[in-house]
PDB file of C-alpha atoms in Angstrom:
ATOM      1  CA  UNK A   1       6.676 -83.825 -18.894  1.00 52.00           C
ATOM      2  CA  UNK A   2       6.012 -80.643 -16.911  1.00 67.00           C
ATOM      3  CA  UNK A   3       7.416 -80.679 -13.374  1.00 87.00           C
ATOM      4  CA  UNK A   4       4.783 -80.752 -10.638  1.00 96.00           C
ATOM      5  CA  UNK A   5       4.957 -77.653  -8.443  1.00 97.00           C
ATOM      6  CA  UNK A   6       4.635 -78.841  -4.846  1.00 98.00           C
ATOM      7  CA  UNK A   7       4.582 -76.300  -1.992  1.00 98.00           C
ATOM      8  CA  UNK A   8       6.327 -78.318   0.708  1.00 98.00           C
ATOM      9  CA  UNK A   9       8.927 -76.061   2.322  1.00 98.00           C
ATOM     10  CA  UNK A  10      10.181 -72.560   1.654  1.00 98.00           C
ATOM     11  CA  UNK A  11      13.742 -73.706   1.029  1.00 98.00           C
ATOM     12  CA  UNK A  12      12.500 -75.912  -1.822  1.00 97.00           C
ATOM     13  CA  UNK A  13      11.221 -72.932  -3.824  1.00 98.00           C
ATOM     14  CA  UNK A  14      13.206 -70.189  -5.551  1.00 97.00           C
ATOM     15  CA  UNK A  15      13.176 -66.763  -3.912  1.00 98.00           C
ATOM     16  CA  UNK A  16      11.687 -65.068  -6.978  1.00 98.00           C
ATOM     17  CA  UNK A  17       8.856 -67.596  -7.040  1.00 98.00           C
ATOM     18  CA  UNK A  18       8.028 -66.912  -3.386  1.00 98.00           C
ATOM     19  CA  UNK A  19       8.138 -63.188  -4.073  1.00 98.00           C
ATOM     20  CA  UNK A  20       5.706 -63.671  -6.964  1.00 98.00           C
ATOM     21  CA  UNK A  21       3.349 -65.502  -4.572  1.00 98.00           C
ATOM     22  CA  UNK A  22       3.541 -62.589  -2.130  1.00 98.00           C
ATOM     23  CA  UNK A  23       2.918 -60.041  -4.882  1.00 98.00           C
ATOM     24  CA  UNK A  24      -0.132 -61.948  -6.097  1.00 98.00           C
ATOM     25  CA  UNK A  25      -1.432 -62.251  -2.518  1.00 98.00           C
ATOM     26  CA  UNK A  26      -1.333 -58.462  -2.159  1.00 98.00           C
ATOM     27  CA  UNK A  27      -2.990 -58.066  -5.553  1.00 98.00           C
ATOM     28  CA  UNK A  28      -5.834 -60.371  -4.511  1.00 98.00           C
ATOM     29  CA  UNK A  29      -6.378 -58.462  -1.276  1.00 98.00           C
ATOM     30  CA  UNK A  30      -6.339 -55.055  -2.982  1.00 97.00           C
ATOM     31  CA  UNK A  31      -8.802 -56.252  -5.615  1.00 96.00           C
ATOM     32  CA  UNK A  32      -6.357 -55.620  -8.454  1.00 96.00           C
ATOM     33  CA  UNK A  33      -6.594 -59.317  -9.364  1.00 94.00           C
ATOM     34  CA  UNK A  34      -9.960 -61.012  -8.808  1.00 93.00           C
ATOM     35  CA  UNK A  35      -9.004 -64.632  -9.317  1.00 92.00           C
ATOM     36  CA  UNK A  36     -12.636 -65.377 -10.134  1.00 93.00           C
ATOM     37  CA  UNK A  37     -13.000 -68.553 -12.209  1.00 93.00           C
ATOM     38  CA  UNK A  38      -9.193 -68.822 -12.533  1.00 95.00           C
ATOM     39  CA  UNK A  39      -9.381 -72.516 -11.719  1.00 97.00           C
ATOM     40  CA  UNK A  40     -12.967 -73.319 -12.573  1.00 97.00           C
ATOM     41  CA  UNK A  41     -13.568 -77.044 -12.636  1.00 96.00           C
ATOM     42  CA  UNK A  42     -10.514 -77.839 -10.506  1.00 98.00           C
ATOM     43  CA  UNK A  43     -10.902 -79.713  -7.219  1.00 98.00           C
ATOM     44  CA  UNK A  44      -8.861 -79.281  -4.052  1.00 98.00           C
ATOM     45  CA  UNK A  45      -8.560 -82.180  -1.615  1.00 97.00           C
ATOM     46  CA  UNK A  46      -7.927 -81.334   2.045  1.00 97.00           C
ATOM     47  CA  UNK A  47      -6.417 -84.144   4.130  1.00 94.00           C
ATOM     48  CA  UNK A  48      -6.260 -83.291   7.805  1.00 92.00           C
ATOM     49  CA  UNK A  49      -4.765 -85.574  10.428  1.00 90.00           C
ATOM     50  CA  UNK A  50      -4.680 -82.665  12.901  1.00 87.00           C
ATOM     51  CA  UNK A  51      -7.289 -80.073  13.918  1.00 86.00           C
ATOM     52  CA  UNK A  52      -7.400 -76.842  11.939  1.00 91.00           C
ATOM     53  CA  UNK A  53      -9.355 -73.606  11.803  1.00 93.00           C
ATOM     54  CA  UNK A  54      -7.421 -71.026   9.771  1.00 95.00           C
ATOM     55  CA  UNK A  55      -5.664 -73.400   7.367  1.00 96.00           C
ATOM     56  CA  UNK A  56      -8.773 -75.413   6.622  1.00 96.00           C
ATOM     57  CA  UNK A  57     -11.207 -72.518   6.247  1.00 97.00           C
ATOM     58  CA  UNK A  58      -8.796 -70.264   4.319  1.00 98.00           C
ATOM     59  CA  UNK A  59      -7.921 -72.960   1.779  1.00 98.00           C
ATOM     60  CA  UNK A  60     -11.565 -73.966   1.394  1.00 98.00           C
ATOM     61  CA  UNK A  61     -12.761 -70.415   0.754  1.00 98.00           C
ATOM     62  CA  UNK A  62      -9.696 -69.637  -1.376  1.00 98.00           C
ATOM     63  CA  UNK A  63     -10.453 -72.496  -3.754  1.00 98.00           C
ATOM     64  CA  UNK A  64     -14.114 -71.499  -3.999  1.00 97.00           C
ATOM     65  CA  UNK A  65     -13.098 -67.909  -4.802  1.00 97.00           C
ATOM     66  CA  UNK A  66     -10.827 -69.214  -7.561  1.00 98.00           C
ATOM     67  CA  UNK A  67     -13.838 -70.985  -9.038  1.00 97.00           C
ATOM     68  CA  UNK A  68     -12.879 -74.495  -7.925  1.00 98.00           C
ATOM     69  CA  UNK A  69     -14.375 -77.210  -5.743  1.00 98.00           C
ATOM     70  CA  UNK A  70     -13.262 -78.668  -2.417  1.00 98.00           C
ATOM     71  CA  UNK A  71     -13.464 -82.118  -0.891  1.00 96.00           C
ATOM     72  CA  UNK A  72     -12.429 -82.698   2.727  1.00 92.00           C
ATOM     73  CA  UNK A  73     -10.898 -86.019   3.753  1.00 88.00           C
ATOM     74  CA  UNK A  74     -10.818 -86.431   7.525  1.00 77.00           C
ATOM     75  CA  UNK A  75      -8.068 -88.869   8.382  1.00 67.00           C
ATOM     76  CA  UNK A  76     -10.069 -91.217  10.600  1.00 68.00           C
ATOM     77  CA  UNK A  77     -12.787 -91.512   7.933  1.00 64.00           C
ATOM     78  CA  UNK A  78     -10.479 -92.571   5.097  1.00 70.00           C
ATOM     79  CA  UNK A  79      -8.502 -95.729   4.420  1.00 60.00           C
ATOM     80  CA  UNK A  80      -5.341 -93.710   4.990  1.00 71.00           C
ATOM     81  CA  UNK A  81      -6.320 -93.840   8.642  1.00 62.00           C
ATOM     82  CA  UNK A  82      -6.902 -97.595   8.413  1.00 68.00           C
ATOM     83  CA  UNK A  83      -3.602 -98.741   7.026  1.00 78.00           C
ATOM     84  CA  UNK A  84      -3.668 -97.913   3.313  1.00 87.00           C
ATOM     85  CA  UNK A  85      -0.207 -96.834   2.207  1.00 91.00           C
ATOM     86  CA  UNK A  86       0.482 -93.195   1.462  1.00 92.00           C
ATOM     87  CA  UNK A  87       1.735 -94.096  -2.021  1.00 93.00           C
ATOM     88  CA  UNK A  88      -1.508 -95.915  -2.887  1.00 93.00           C
ATOM     89  CA  UNK A  89      -3.582 -93.045  -1.500  1.00 92.00           C
ATOM     90  CA  UNK A  90      -1.587 -90.534  -3.561  1.00 94.00           C
ATOM     91  CA  UNK A  91      -2.048 -92.498  -6.787  1.00 95.00           C
ATOM     92  CA  UNK A  92      -5.804 -92.876  -6.249  1.00 94.00           C
ATOM     93  CA  UNK A  93      -6.484 -89.268  -5.237  1.00 95.00           C
ATOM     94  CA  UNK A  94      -4.625 -87.955  -8.288  1.00 95.00           C
ATOM     95  CA  UNK A  95      -7.268 -89.667 -10.453  1.00 96.00           C
ATOM     96  CA  UNK A  96     -10.021 -87.603  -8.794  1.00 97.00           C
ATOM     97  CA  UNK A  97      -8.616 -84.247  -7.745  1.00 97.00           C
ATOM     98  CA  UNK A  98      -6.207 -81.602  -9.027  1.00 98.00           C
ATOM     99  CA  UNK A  99      -4.322 -80.505  -5.901  1.00 98.00           C
ATOM    100  CA  UNK A 100      -3.900 -81.675  -2.281  1.00 98.00           C
ATOM    101  CA  UNK A 101      -3.332 -79.889   1.032  1.00 98.00           C
ATOM    102  CA  UNK A 102      -1.942 -82.301   3.611  1.00 97.00           C
ATOM    103  CA  UNK A 103      -1.769 -81.559   7.350  1.00 95.00           C
ATOM    104  CA  UNK A 104       0.072 -84.276   9.211  1.00 94.00           C
ATOM    105  CA  UNK A 105       2.493 -84.846  12.072  1.00 93.00           C
ATOM    106  CA  UNK A 106       5.272 -86.329   9.990  1.00 94.00           C
ATOM    107  CA  UNK A 107       7.266 -84.373   7.420  1.00 97.00           C
ATOM    108  CA  UNK A 108       8.348 -87.746   6.053  1.00 97.00           C
ATOM    109  CA  UNK A 109       4.707 -88.629   5.263  1.00 95.00           C
ATOM    110  CA  UNK A 110       4.196 -85.279   3.548  1.00 97.00           C
ATOM    111  CA  UNK A 111       7.194 -85.807   1.291  1.00 98.00           C
ATOM    112  CA  UNK A 112       6.185 -89.402   0.598  1.00 96.00           C
ATOM    113  CA  UNK A 113       2.741 -88.266  -0.521  1.00 96.00           C
ATOM    114  CA  UNK A 114       4.322 -85.665  -2.814  1.00 97.00           C
ATOM    115  CA  UNK A 115       6.752 -88.229  -4.221  1.00 97.00           C
ATOM    116  CA  UNK A 116       3.941 -90.490  -5.385  1.00 96.00           C
ATOM    117  CA  UNK A 117       1.421 -87.813  -6.338  1.00 97.00           C
ATOM    118  CA  UNK A 118       0.963 -86.678  -9.933  1.00 97.00           C
ATOM    119  CA  UNK A 119      -0.827 -83.520  -8.711  1.00 98.00           C
ATOM    120  CA  UNK A 120       0.619 -80.700  -6.553  1.00 98.00           C
ATOM    121  CA  UNK A 121       0.825 -81.235  -2.790  1.00 98.00           C
ATOM    122  CA  UNK A 122       0.818 -78.332  -0.296  1.00 98.00           C
ATOM    123  CA  UNK A 123       2.194 -78.555   3.223  1.00 98.00           C
ATOM    124  CA  UNK A 124      -0.725 -77.603   5.459  1.00 98.00           C
ATOM    125  CA  UNK A 125       1.529 -77.990   8.550  1.00 97.00           C
ATOM    126  CA  UNK A 126       3.601 -80.753  10.041  1.00 96.00           C
ATOM    127  CA  UNK A 127       5.678 -81.064  13.202  1.00 96.00           C
ATOM    128  CA  UNK A 128       8.740 -79.639  11.432  1.00 97.00           C
ATOM    129  CA  UNK A 129       7.468 -76.689   9.366  1.00 98.00           C
ATOM    130  CA  UNK A 130       4.491 -74.482   8.494  1.00 98.00           C
ATOM    131  CA  UNK A 131       5.434 -72.548   5.317  1.00 98.00           C
ATOM    132  CA  UNK A 132       1.936 -71.305   4.427  1.00 98.00           C
ATOM    133  CA  UNK A 133       1.805 -69.415   7.727  1.00 98.00           C
ATOM    134  CA  UNK A 134       5.088 -67.636   7.032  1.00 98.00           C
ATOM    135  CA  UNK A 135       3.936 -66.383   3.628  1.00 98.00           C
ATOM    136  CA  UNK A 136       0.924 -64.768   5.342  1.00 98.00           C
ATOM    137  CA  UNK A 137       3.183 -63.393   8.080  1.00 98.00           C
ATOM    138  CA  UNK A 138       5.584 -61.794   5.626  1.00 98.00           C
ATOM    139  CA  UNK A 139       2.671 -60.279   3.717  1.00 98.00           C
ATOM    140  CA  UNK A 140       1.346 -58.840   6.998  1.00 98.00           C
ATOM    141  CA  UNK A 141       4.771 -57.512   7.915  1.00 98.00           C
ATOM    142  CA  UNK A 142       5.210 -55.765   4.584  1.00 98.00           C
ATOM    143  CA  UNK A 143       1.747 -54.185   4.778  1.00 98.00           C
ATOM    144  CA  UNK A 144       2.609 -52.615   8.130  1.00 98.00           C
ATOM    145  CA  UNK A 145       6.369 -52.059   8.169  1.00 98.00           C
ATOM    146  CA  UNK A 146       7.738 -52.343   4.634  1.00 98.00           C
ATOM    147  CA  UNK A 147       9.773 -54.798   2.572  1.00 98.00           C
ATOM    148  CA  UNK A 148      11.236 -57.383   4.934  1.00 98.00           C
ATOM    149  CA  UNK A 149      14.736 -57.287   3.460  1.00 98.00           C
ATOM    150  CA  UNK A 150      17.329 -56.301   6.144  1.00 98.00           C
ATOM    151  CA  UNK A 151      14.663 -55.967   8.853  1.00 98.00           C
ATOM    152  CA  UNK A 152      14.816 -57.700  12.265  1.00 98.00           C
ATOM    153  CA  UNK A 153      12.273 -60.378  13.215  1.00 98.00           C
ATOM    154  CA  UNK A 154      12.372 -61.616  16.792  1.00 98.00           C
ATOM    155  CA  UNK A 155      10.895 -64.970  17.713  1.00 98.00           C
ATOM    156  CA  UNK A 156      10.127 -65.471  21.419  1.00 98.00           C
ATOM    157  CA  UNK A 157       9.158 -68.872  22.762  1.00 97.00           C
ATOM    158  CA  UNK A 158       9.222 -72.496  21.708  1.00 97.00           C
ATOM    159  CA  UNK A 159      11.498 -73.767  18.958  1.00 97.00           C
ATOM    160  CA  UNK A 160       8.654 -75.198  16.893  1.00 97.00           C
ATOM    161  CA  UNK A 161       7.516 -75.668  13.283  1.00 97.00           C
ATOM    162  CA  UNK A 162       6.570 -72.027  12.703  1.00 98.00           C
ATOM    163  CA  UNK A 163       9.911 -70.890  14.096  1.00 98.00           C
ATOM    164  CA  UNK A 164      11.770 -73.285  11.773  1.00 98.00           C
ATOM    165  CA  UNK A 165       9.931 -71.916   8.740  1.00 98.00           C
ATOM    166  CA  UNK A 166      10.814 -68.367   9.850  1.00 98.00           C
ATOM    167  CA  UNK A 167      14.472 -69.444   9.955  1.00 98.00           C
ATOM    168  CA  UNK A 168      14.227 -70.811   6.403  1.00 98.00           C
ATOM    169  CA  UNK A 169      12.642 -67.543   5.280  1.00 98.00           C
ATOM    170  CA  UNK A 170      15.408 -65.423   6.825  1.00 98.00           C
ATOM    171  CA  UNK A 171      17.917 -66.655   4.257  1.00 97.00           C
ATOM    172  CA  UNK A 172      15.508 -66.510   1.313  1.00 98.00           C
ATOM    173  CA  UNK A 173      14.252 -62.973   2.037  1.00 98.00           C
ATOM    174  CA  UNK A 174      17.487 -61.714   3.582  1.00 98.00           C
ATOM    175  CA  UNK A 175      16.287 -60.489   6.977  1.00 98.00           C
ATOM    176  CA  UNK A 176      17.792 -60.902  10.437  1.00 98.00           C
ATOM    177  CA  UNK A 177      16.250 -63.477  12.750  1.00 98.00           C
ATOM    178  CA  UNK A 178      16.640 -63.030  16.500  1.00 98.00           C
ATOM    179  CA  UNK A 179      15.753 -66.243  18.260  1.00 98.00           C
ATOM    180  CA  UNK A 180      14.822 -65.920  21.947  1.00 98.00           C
ATOM    181  CA  UNK A 181      14.345 -69.516  22.973  1.00 97.00           C
ATOM    182  CA  UNK A 182      15.703 -71.801  25.730  1.00 96.00           C
ATOM    183  CA  UNK A 183      18.685 -73.608  24.251  1.00 95.00           C
ATOM    184  CA  UNK A 184      17.562 -76.741  26.099  1.00 96.00           C
ATOM    185  CA  UNK A 185      14.681 -76.985  23.617  1.00 96.00           C
ATOM    186  CA  UNK A 186      16.961 -77.012  20.568  1.00 97.00           C
ATOM    187  CA  UNK A 187      18.631 -80.343  19.816  1.00 95.00           C
ATOM    188  CA  UNK A 188      22.239 -80.613  18.676  1.00 96.00           C
ATOM    189  CA  UNK A 189      21.338 -81.217  15.028  1.00 96.00           C
ATOM    190  CA  UNK A 190      19.173 -78.085  14.847  1.00 97.00           C
ATOM    191  CA  UNK A 191      21.735 -76.050  16.786  1.00 97.00           C
ATOM    192  CA  UNK A 192      24.403 -76.988  14.235  1.00 96.00           C
ATOM    193  CA  UNK A 193      22.088 -75.999  11.367  1.00 95.00           C
ATOM    194  CA  UNK A 194      21.378 -72.624  12.966  1.00 96.00           C
ATOM    195  CA  UNK A 195      25.068 -72.058  13.532  1.00 94.00           C
ATOM    196  CA  UNK A 196      25.634 -72.145   9.774  1.00 95.00           C
ATOM    197  CA  UNK A 197      23.004 -69.474   9.045  1.00 96.00           C
ATOM    198  CA  UNK A 198      24.519 -66.004   9.262  1.00 94.00           C
ATOM    199  CA  UNK A 199      21.119 -64.265   9.487  1.00 96.00           C
ATOM    200  CA  UNK A 200      20.104 -66.059  12.695  1.00 98.00           C
ATOM    201  CA  UNK A 201      21.286 -65.213  16.197  1.00 97.00           C
ATOM    202  CA  UNK A 202      20.215 -66.958  19.424  1.00 97.00           C
ATOM    203  CA  UNK A 203      19.627 -64.880  22.568  1.00 97.00           C
ATOM    204  CA  UNK A 204      19.411 -66.074  26.171  1.00 95.00           C
ATOM    205  CA  UNK A 205      17.470 -62.978  27.261  1.00 97.00           C
ATOM    206  CA  UNK A 206      14.268 -62.099  25.416  1.00 97.00           C
ATOM    207  CA  UNK A 207      14.606 -58.348  25.989  1.00 97.00           C
ATOM    208  CA  UNK A 208      18.005 -58.371  24.281  1.00 98.00           C
ATOM    209  CA  UNK A 209      16.506 -60.195  21.297  1.00 98.00           C
ATOM    210  CA  UNK A 210      13.672 -57.669  21.023  1.00 98.00           C
ATOM    211  CA  UNK A 211      15.858 -54.560  21.132  1.00 96.00           C
ATOM    212  CA  UNK A 212      15.442 -52.638  17.836  1.00 96.00           C
ATOM    213  CA  UNK A 213      13.257 -55.427  16.405  1.00 98.00           C
ATOM    214  CA  UNK A 214      10.782 -54.586  13.637  1.00 98.00           C
ATOM    215  CA  UNK A 215       8.518 -57.468  14.602  1.00 98.00           C
ATOM    216  CA  UNK A 216       8.045 -59.759  17.581  1.00 98.00           C
ATOM    217  CA  UNK A 217       6.350 -63.072  16.906  1.00 98.00           C
ATOM    218  CA  UNK A 218       5.438 -66.082  19.007  1.00 98.00           C
ATOM    219  CA  UNK A 219       3.298 -69.218  19.091  1.00 98.00           C
ATOM    220  CA  UNK A 220       1.837 -71.630  21.594  1.00 97.00           C
ATOM    221  CA  UNK A 221       4.332 -73.338  23.914  1.00 97.00           C
ATOM    222  CA  UNK A 222       2.745 -76.742  23.353  1.00 94.00           C
ATOM    223  CA  UNK A 223       1.973 -77.715  19.776  1.00 87.00           C
ATOM    224  CA  UNK A 224      -0.936 -79.970  18.803  1.00 78.00           C
ATOM    225  CA  UNK A 225      -0.510 -83.460  20.203  1.00 75.00           C
ATOM    226  CA  UNK A 226       2.440 -82.433  22.366  1.00 81.00           C
ATOM    227  CA  UNK A 227       2.344 -83.407  26.023  1.00 86.00           C
ATOM    228  CA  UNK A 228       2.085 -80.469  28.422  1.00 89.00           C
ATOM    229  CA  UNK A 229       5.173 -80.333  30.603  1.00 93.00           C
ATOM    230  CA  UNK A 230       5.651 -78.138  33.672  1.00 95.00           C
ATOM    231  CA  UNK A 231       9.404 -78.295  33.122  1.00 95.00           C
ATOM    232  CA  UNK A 232       9.041 -76.857  29.618  1.00 96.00           C
ATOM    233  CA  UNK A 233       6.593 -74.240  30.892  1.00 96.00           C
ATOM    234  CA  UNK A 234       9.146 -73.063  33.472  1.00 97.00           C
ATOM    235  CA  UNK A 235      11.860 -72.869  30.808  1.00 97.00           C
ATOM    236  CA  UNK A 236       9.641 -70.774  28.550  1.00 98.00           C
ATOM    237  CA  UNK A 237       8.186 -68.433  31.188  1.00 97.00           C
ATOM    238  CA  UNK A 238      11.005 -65.835  30.780  1.00 97.00           C
ATOM    239  CA  UNK A 239      10.194 -65.724  27.048  1.00 98.00           C
ATOM    240  CA  UNK A 240       6.545 -64.746  27.431  1.00 98.00           C
ATOM    241  CA  UNK A 241       5.576 -61.751  25.271  1.00 98.00           C
ATOM    242  CA  UNK A 242       4.276 -58.908  27.428  1.00 97.00           C
ATOM    243  CA  UNK A 243       3.950 -55.107  27.349  1.00 97.00           C
ATOM    244  CA  UNK A 244       7.477 -54.569  28.634  1.00 95.00           C
ATOM    245  CA  UNK A 245       8.914 -56.762  25.895  1.00 97.00           C
ATOM    246  CA  UNK A 246       6.961 -55.004  23.141  1.00 98.00           C
ATOM    247  CA  UNK A 247       8.142 -51.621  24.418  1.00 97.00           C
ATOM    248  CA  UNK A 248      11.777 -52.665  23.927  1.00 96.00           C
ATOM    249  CA  UNK A 249      11.253 -53.099  20.164  1.00 98.00           C
ATOM    250  CA  UNK A 250      11.198 -50.294  17.616  1.00 98.00           C
ATOM    251  CA  UNK A 251       8.475 -47.669  17.936  1.00 96.00           C
ATOM    252  CA  UNK A 252       6.759 -48.729  14.715  1.00 97.00           C
ATOM    253  CA  UNK A 253       7.246 -52.462  15.313  1.00 98.00           C
ATOM    254  CA  UNK A 254       4.418 -54.994  15.175  1.00 98.00           C
ATOM    255  CA  UNK A 255       3.417 -58.111  17.082  1.00 98.00           C
ATOM    256  CA  UNK A 256       2.272 -61.326  15.382  1.00 98.00           C
ATOM    257  CA  UNK A 257       0.919 -64.656  16.591  1.00 98.00           C
ATOM    258  CA  UNK A 258      -0.237 -67.369  14.195  1.00 97.00           C
ATOM    259  CA  UNK A 259      -3.038 -68.455  16.597  1.00 97.00           C
ATOM    260  CA  UNK A 260      -4.608 -70.155  18.428  1.00 96.00           C
ATOM    261  CA  UNK A 261      -3.250 -68.239  21.416  1.00 97.00           C
ATOM    262  CA  UNK A 262      -3.120 -69.159  25.074  1.00 96.00           C
ATOM    263  CA  UNK A 263      -3.499 -65.931  27.035  1.00 96.00           C
ATOM    264  CA  UNK A 264      -1.462 -65.916  30.196  1.00 95.00           C
ATOM    265  CA  UNK A 265       1.007 -68.440  28.791  1.00 96.00           C
ATOM    266  CA  UNK A 266       3.097 -67.504  25.706  1.00 98.00           C
ATOM    267  CA  UNK A 267       1.491 -64.040  25.800  1.00 98.00           C
ATOM    268  CA  UNK A 268       0.273 -61.785  28.587  1.00 96.00           C
ATOM    269  CA  UNK A 269      -3.492 -61.465  28.921  1.00 94.00           C
ATOM    270  CA  UNK A 270      -3.975 -58.281  26.840  1.00 94.00           C
ATOM    271  CA  UNK A 271      -1.319 -58.659  24.151  1.00 97.00           C
ATOM    272  CA  UNK A 272      -3.637 -59.616  21.281  1.00 98.00           C
ATOM    273  CA  UNK A 273      -5.394 -56.259  21.789  1.00 97.00           C
ATOM    274  CA  UNK A 274      -2.133 -54.291  22.067  1.00 97.00           C
ATOM    275  CA  UNK A 275      -1.770 -51.354  19.604  1.00 97.00           C
ATOM    276  CA  UNK A 276       1.208 -53.145  18.017  1.00 98.00           C
ATOM    277  CA  UNK A 277      -0.791 -56.345  17.466  1.00 98.00           C
ATOM    278  CA  UNK A 278      -1.710 -57.251  13.878  1.00 98.00           C
ATOM    279  CA  UNK A 279      -2.896 -60.799  14.594  1.00 98.00           C
ATOM    280  CA  UNK A 280      -6.360 -60.435  13.067  1.00 98.00           C
ATOM    281  CA  UNK A 281      -4.917 -58.939   9.879  1.00 98.00           C
ATOM    282  CA  UNK A 282      -2.383 -61.777   9.916  1.00 98.00           C
ATOM    283  CA  UNK A 283      -5.218 -64.331  10.147  1.00 98.00           C
ATOM    284  CA  UNK A 284      -7.144 -62.649   7.314  1.00 98.00           C
ATOM    285  CA  UNK A 285      -4.087 -62.728   5.097  1.00 98.00           C
ATOM    286  CA  UNK A 286      -4.072 -66.519   5.225  1.00 98.00           C
ATOM    287  CA  UNK A 287      -6.968 -66.380   2.733  1.00 98.00           C
ATOM    288  CA  UNK A 288      -5.150 -64.167   0.245  1.00 98.00           C
ATOM    289  CA  UNK A 289      -1.882 -66.086   0.444  1.00 98.00           C
ATOM    290  CA  UNK A 290      -3.628 -69.472   0.141  1.00 98.00           C
ATOM    291  CA  UNK A 291      -5.224 -68.259  -3.090  1.00 98.00           C
ATOM    292  CA  UNK A 292      -1.803 -67.251  -4.403  1.00 98.00           C
ATOM    293  CA  UNK A 293      -0.214 -70.555  -3.352  1.00 98.00           C
ATOM    294  CA  UNK A 294      -3.012 -72.533  -5.022  1.00 98.00           C
ATOM    295  CA  UNK A 295      -2.616 -70.462  -8.181  1.00 98.00           C
ATOM    296  CA  UNK A 296       1.169 -70.939  -8.205  1.00 98.00           C
ATOM    297  CA  UNK A 297       0.808 -74.710  -7.887  1.00 98.00           C
ATOM    298  CA  UNK A 298      -1.924 -75.027 -10.518  1.00 98.00           C
ATOM    299  CA  UNK A 299      -0.765 -72.458 -13.044  1.00 93.00           C
ATOM    300  CA  UNK A 300       0.540 -74.080 -16.226  1.00 79.00           C
TER     301      UNK A 300
END
């Protein structure tokens, strides 16, 4: 029986497979590969327990462009939100649809759904990781700077799911990860994991982390569903991305933010419009990479 290709976390997929996804993403964007009718008759199910703009819209349009159909299951309107087990939901959905994107809080729930599903499951974000975003980010980086191998990516801000996926990617794609984040926000378990990764270095001062960086990236200080804390805001204030910080990176460096952004908090007011900013290109690339991820999962 053919193994189901789930897209759950970057460290679960071989490096050459991820590179093939990136190559196909670029081919879709450049029009070299159309993708039209590639998966005609296939149906994508989107299960969202959290709000979404880019992930939801990009996957929906991506599947339509591949010739498939989409059904959206909002958590509170399904029996999954009323106590039905994840395993039962997985077994039922597999009788109707061909692939699932699941956005949830719990990584455990994501992996449980995949365990019981006979169709591919894609991680649409959870509290631990956001691999789809990183594929789009690496594509954006390579369009603007070059192949990411041996380059320096600096993350400024909260130690969150996007940051953790960047850390996974650093080993797979062999680039250096400078992490400018308050150590108080990294628990002992995660700190020990980071300590074993030679490509990752933690900095106490954001300017030091950004020196000679090829890319500076950040995200909101308070993830969806997370309680706003003034204590955490004070800890993160020195790690805000501003003009001075961007000027300390390489001349041809870029700035990325996965959005939504909170101007005046994790970024200064005008940073999204900064000449180094590629955030809108980054958002667009979600569409091209989602098409490639869908194709990788569904391709026989």
